[in-house]
mmCIF file of C-alpha atoms in Angstrom:
data_model
loop_
_atom_site.group_PDB
_atom_site.id
_atom_site.type_symbol
_atom_site.label_atom_id
_atom_site.label_comp_id
_atom_site.label_asym_id
_atom_site.label_seq_id
_atom_site.Cartn_x
_atom_site.Cartn_y
_atom_site.Cartn_z
ATOM 1 C CA VAL D 1 92.860 131.673 207.849
ATOM 2 C CA THR D 2 92.321 135.057 205.977
ATOM 3 C CA THR D 3 95.145 137.372 205.025
ATOM 4 C CA ASN D 4 95.083 140.898 206.101
ATOM 5 C CA TYR D 5 98.122 142.111 204.244
ATOM 6 C CA ASN D 6 100.697 141.097 201.434
ATOM 7 C CA ILE D 7 102.656 138.050 202.624
ATOM 8 C CA GLY D 8 106.013 136.953 201.132
ATOM 9 C CA LEU D 9 107.310 133.471 202.242
ATOM 10 C CA ALA D 10 110.769 132.534 201.813
ATOM 11 C CA GLY D 11 110.191 128.902 202.986
ATOM 12 C CA SER D 12 107.515 126.533 202.265
ATOM 13 C CA LEU D 13 103.755 126.942 202.432
ATOM 14 C CA VAL D 14 102.272 123.878 204.295
ATOM 15 C CA MET D 15 98.500 123.338 204.214
ATOM 16 C CA ASN D 16 97.520 120.819 206.721
ATOM 17 C CA ASN D 17 93.727 121.434 206.626
ATOM 18 C CA GLY D 18 91.145 124.183 205.940
ATOM 19 C CA LEU D 19 91.240 127.176 203.590
ATOM 20 C CA LEU D 20 93.767 129.894 203.106
ATOM 21 C CA ASN D 21 91.693 132.979 202.117
ATOM 22 C CA ILE D 22 93.725 135.525 200.236
ATOM 23 C CA ARG D 23 91.768 138.862 200.629
ATOM 24 C CA ALA D 24 91.025 140.894 197.872
ATOM 25 C CA LEU D 25 94.055 143.100 196.815
ATOM 26 C CA ASP D 26 96.282 140.792 199.033
ATOM 27 C CA THR D 27 99.147 138.732 197.509
ATOM 28 C CA VAL D 28 100.597 135.674 198.911
ATOM 29 C CA ARG D 29 104.025 135.291 197.327
ATOM 30 C CA ILE D 30 106.092 132.135 197.545
ATOM 31 C CA LEU D 31 109.613 133.555 196.954
ATOM 32 C CA ASN D 32 111.521 130.350 196.046
ATOM 33 C CA GLY D 33 109.364 128.310 193.957
ATOM 34 C CA THR D 34 108.794 125.715 196.464
ATOM 35 C CA ALA D 35 105.680 123.523 195.774
ATOM 36 C CA ILE D 36 102.842 124.175 198.001
ATOM 37 C CA GLN D 37 102.875 121.242 200.558
ATOM 38 C CA GLY D 38 100.030 119.196 202.084
ATOM 39 C CA ALA D 39 98.557 117.248 198.956
ATOM 40 C CA PRO D 40 96.167 115.967 198.252
ATOM 41 C CA PHE D 41 94.058 119.167 198.151
ATOM 42 C CA SER D 42 90.381 119.160 197.740
ATOM 43 C CA SER D 43 87.171 121.198 198.239
ATOM 44 C CA SER D 44 87.942 121.356 201.859
ATOM 45 C CA LYS D 45 91.768 122.224 201.550
ATOM 46 C CA TYR D 46 92.624 124.811 199.087
ATOM 47 C CA ILE D 47 93.801 128.518 198.610
ATOM 48 C CA VAL D 48 90.797 130.901 198.069
ATOM 49 C CA SER D 49 91.017 133.861 195.874
ATOM 50 C CA LEU D 50 88.701 136.166 197.595
ATOM 51 C CA ARG D 51 86.738 138.730 195.469
ATOM 52 C CA THR D 52 85.372 141.997 196.486
ATOM 53 C CA GLY D 53 83.910 144.104 193.714
ATOM 54 C CA ASN D 54 86.480 144.119 191.020
ATOM 55 C CA ASP D 55 89.435 143.035 193.207
ATOM 56 C CA VAL D 56 90.640 139.572 193.921
ATOM 57 C CA GLY D 57 93.370 137.848 195.977
ATOM 58 C CA VAL D 58 96.301 136.629 194.262
ATOM 59 C CA LEU D 59 98.748 133.496 194.686
ATOM 60 C CA ARG D 60 102.157 134.268 193.284
ATOM 61 C CA VAL D 61 105.035 131.709 193.014
ATOM 62 C CA ASP D 62 108.368 132.843 191.941
ATOM 63 C CA GLY D 63 111.041 130.467 190.507
ATOM 64 C CA MET D 64 108.563 127.882 189.506
ATOM 65 C CA ASN D 65 110.206 125.123 187.631
ATOM 66 C CA GLY D 66 108.592 121.908 186.419
ATOM 67 C CA VAL D 67 105.139 120.763 187.002
ATOM 68 C CA THR D 68 103.427 122.852 189.871
ATOM 69 C CA ASN D 69 100.000 122.367 191.338
ATOM 70 C CA LEU D 70 98.379 125.510 192.620
ATOM 71 C CA PRO D 71 95.436 124.463 194.720
ATOM 72 C CA VAL D 72 93.411 127.689 194.132
ATOM 73 C CA GLY D 73 89.613 128.335 193.979
ATOM 74 C CA THR D 74 86.851 130.701 194.862
ATOM 75 C CA ALA D 75 84.946 130.958 198.164
ATOM 76 C CA THR D 76 82.562 128.360 196.974
ATOM 77 C CA ASN D 77 84.659 126.117 194.539
ATOM 78 C CA PHE D 78 88.018 124.404 194.261
ATOM 79 C CA LEU D 79 89.288 125.489 190.787
ATOM 80 C CA PRO D 80 92.985 124.137 190.807
ATOM 81 C CA VAL D 81 95.670 125.106 188.146
ATOM 82 C CA THR D 82 98.661 123.206 187.245
ATOM 83 C CA LEU D 83 101.508 125.097 185.400
ATOM 84 C CA THR D 84 104.453 123.542 183.660
ATOM 85 C CA PRO D 85 106.948 126.084 182.478
ATOM 86 C CA PRO D 86 109.897 124.942 180.482
ATOM 87 C CA SER D 87 112.243 126.865 182.909
ATOM 88 C CA ALA D 88 112.073 128.897 185.928
ATOM 89 C CA ALA D 89 109.446 131.449 185.928
ATOM 90 C CA ASP D 90 107.182 133.521 188.200
ATOM 91 C CA PHE D 91 103.532 133.480 187.889
ATOM 92 C CA ALA D 92 100.561 135.128 189.793
ATOM 93 C CA VAL D 93 97.254 133.426 189.649
ATOM 94 C CA SER D 94 93.701 134.217 190.725
ATOM 95 C CA VAL D 95 90.207 132.839 189.756
ATOM 96 C CA PHE D 96 86.709 134.203 190.083
ATOM 97 C CA GLU D 97 83.372 133.009 189.116
ATOM 98 C CA GLY D 98 81.200 134.595 186.497
ATOM 99 C CA VAL D 99 82.640 134.738 182.939
ATOM 100 C CA THR D 100 82.805 138.502 181.477
ATOM 101 C CA LEU D 101 83.158 139.687 177.988
ATOM 102 C CA ASP D 102 86.607 140.916 178.615
ATOM 103 C CA GLY D 103 87.819 138.443 181.121
ATOM 104 C CA THR D 104 87.935 140.958 183.989
ATOM 105 C CA THR D 105 86.162 140.886 187.305
ATOM 106 C CA GLY D 106 84.570 144.399 186.479
ATOM 107 C CA GLY D 107 83.619 143.434 182.793
ATOM 108 C CA THR D 108 80.130 142.862 181.478
ATOM 109 C CA PRO D 109 78.857 139.490 182.393
ATOM 110 C CA PHE D 110 78.169 136.763 179.884
ATOM 111 C CA THR D 111 74.466 136.504 179.231
ATOM 112 C CA SER D 112 72.599 133.438 180.285
ATOM 113 C CA ASP D 113 72.563 132.166 176.657
ATOM 114 C CA GLN D 114 76.368 132.606 176.437
ATOM 115 C CA LYS D 115 77.080 130.729 179.663
ATOM 116 C CA LEU D 116 75.276 127.563 178.423
ATOM 117 C CA SER D 117 78.535 126.695 176.433
ATOM 118 C CA VAL D 118 81.214 127.587 178.968
ATOM 119 C CA VAL D 119 82.549 126.910 182.514
ATOM 120 C CA ASP D 120 81.507 130.064 184.372
ATOM 121 C CA ALA D 121 84.843 130.831 185.882
ATOM 122 C CA VAL D 122 87.792 132.868 184.781
ATOM 123 C CA TRP D 123 91.399 132.032 185.781
ATOM 124 C CA THR D 124 93.671 134.966 185.623
ATOM 125 C CA ILE D 125 97.385 133.604 185.043
ATOM 126 C CA ASP D 126 99.945 136.188 184.522
ATOM 127 C CA ARG D 127 103.569 135.218 183.823
ATOM 128 C CA VAL D 128 105.507 137.953 185.789
ATOM 129 C CA ASN D 129 108.869 136.665 184.742
ATOM 130 C CA GLY D 130 110.209 133.993 182.453
ATOM 131 C CA THR D 131 109.671 132.640 178.808
ATOM 132 C CA GLY D 132 108.627 129.723 176.785
ATOM 133 C CA SER D 133 105.601 127.748 176.152
ATOM 134 C CA THR D 134 103.986 126.841 179.361
ATOM 135 C CA ASN D 135 101.378 123.984 179.745
ATOM 136 C CA VAL D 136 98.258 125.427 181.729
ATOM 137 C CA GLU D 137 95.871 122.858 183.101
ATOM 138 C CA LEU D 138 92.492 123.906 184.514
ATOM 139 C CA ASN D 139 90.277 121.975 186.643
ATOM 140 C CA TRP D 140 86.435 122.955 187.432
ATOM 141 C CA VAL D 141 83.308 121.552 189.248
ATOM 142 C CA ASN D 142 80.250 120.335 187.375
ATOM 143 C CA GLY D 143 78.154 123.149 188.925
ATOM 144 C CA LEU D 144 79.901 125.683 186.884
ATOM 145 C CA GLU D 145 79.357 124.007 183.549
ATOM 146 C CA GLY D 146 76.668 125.384 181.291
ATOM 147 C CA SER D 147 74.051 122.864 180.290
ATOM 148 C CA ALA D 148 75.268 122.739 176.687
ATOM 149 C CA PHE D 149 79.025 122.393 177.795
ATOM 150 C CA ALA D 150 78.014 119.628 180.148
ATOM 151 C CA THR D 151 77.112 117.465 176.939
ATOM 152 C CA TYR D 152 80.197 118.248 174.934
ATOM 153 C CA PRO D 153 82.520 115.393 173.838
ATOM 154 C CA ASP D 154 86.197 115.837 174.879
ATOM 155 C CA VAL D 155 87.224 116.989 171.386
ATOM 156 C CA LEU D 156 85.282 120.272 172.133
ATOM 157 C CA ILE D 157 86.825 120.753 175.352
ATOM 158 C CA GLY D 158 89.706 123.129 175.547
ATOM 159 C CA VAL D 159 91.090 126.385 177.067
ATOM 160 C CA ALA D 160 89.875 129.775 175.660
ATOM 161 C CA ARG D 161 92.036 132.902 176.238
ATOM 162 C CA HIS D 162 91.115 136.491 176.246
ATOM 163 C CA ASP D 163 93.579 138.198 174.076
ATOM 164 C CA GLY D 164 92.776 141.692 175.326
ATOM 165 C CA THR D 165 90.134 142.222 172.581
ATOM 166 C CA THR D 166 88.140 139.129 172.437
ATOM 167 C CA TRP D 167 87.922 135.549 173.751
ATOM 168 C CA GLU D 168 90.025 133.222 171.497
ATOM 169 C CA ASN D 169 88.411 129.891 170.491
ATOM 170 C CA GLY D 170 89.393 127.223 173.006
ATOM 171 C CA GLY D 171 92.374 125.048 172.180
ATOM 172 C CA GLY D 172 94.202 122.195 173.681
ATOM 173 C CA SER D 173 92.683 119.203 174.948
ATOM 174 C CA GLY D 174 90.074 118.387 177.631
ATOM 175 C CA ASN D 175 88.218 115.772 179.439
ATOM 176 C CA ASN D 176 84.520 116.405 180.230
ATOM 177 C CA THR D 177 84.344 113.479 182.686
ATOM 178 C CA THR D 178 87.356 114.537 184.846
ATOM 179 C CA ASN D 179 86.581 118.304 184.189
ATOM 180 C CA MET D 180 90.029 119.174 182.975
ATOM 181 C CA ALA D 181 91.462 121.155 180.040
ATOM 182 C CA SER D 182 94.907 122.085 179.187
ATOM 183 C CA ASN D 183 96.801 124.040 176.428
ATOM 184 C CA PHE D 184 100.224 125.579 175.905
ATOM 185 C CA TYR D 185 100.839 129.394 176.019
ATOM 186 C CA ASP D 186 103.864 131.536 175.520
#
């Protein structure tokens, strides 16, 4: 299924099988914080954040409270996010492949040398409403790891954030076997 306009869901989003493609510039908005139903999610069942030029599709969940799995990815890779806000909050999430210097879809791409030490994807996670330190957990596939990154011990795996000027050093914790990294952000 592919969206062709913005959608607001007052009930539950249940994924039984296949992909839900959110067209670039469209937003699928879950209005009541209900978790996305249909787990387990996988490379054959997730929500695709489609990219066209500098635009991407967005999944937004309002009233998120507690551990929330967002089964998102790109047209080719399942790249889920788990958010754990301390109290009810609204988040908008998208993901695209191809790290850029400013973390935007239209930014200057990393060079091939720069990509050696990173996962070649960018998750855009915007807290639209709410406060407090939220745990952000990202997951990726081996094929997006640079060759140097693939050899890093877990102590060197973390989440790097673009602060509007530059990429901050990665922090938090990670596991290079399970392809997971997490960190807390305000």
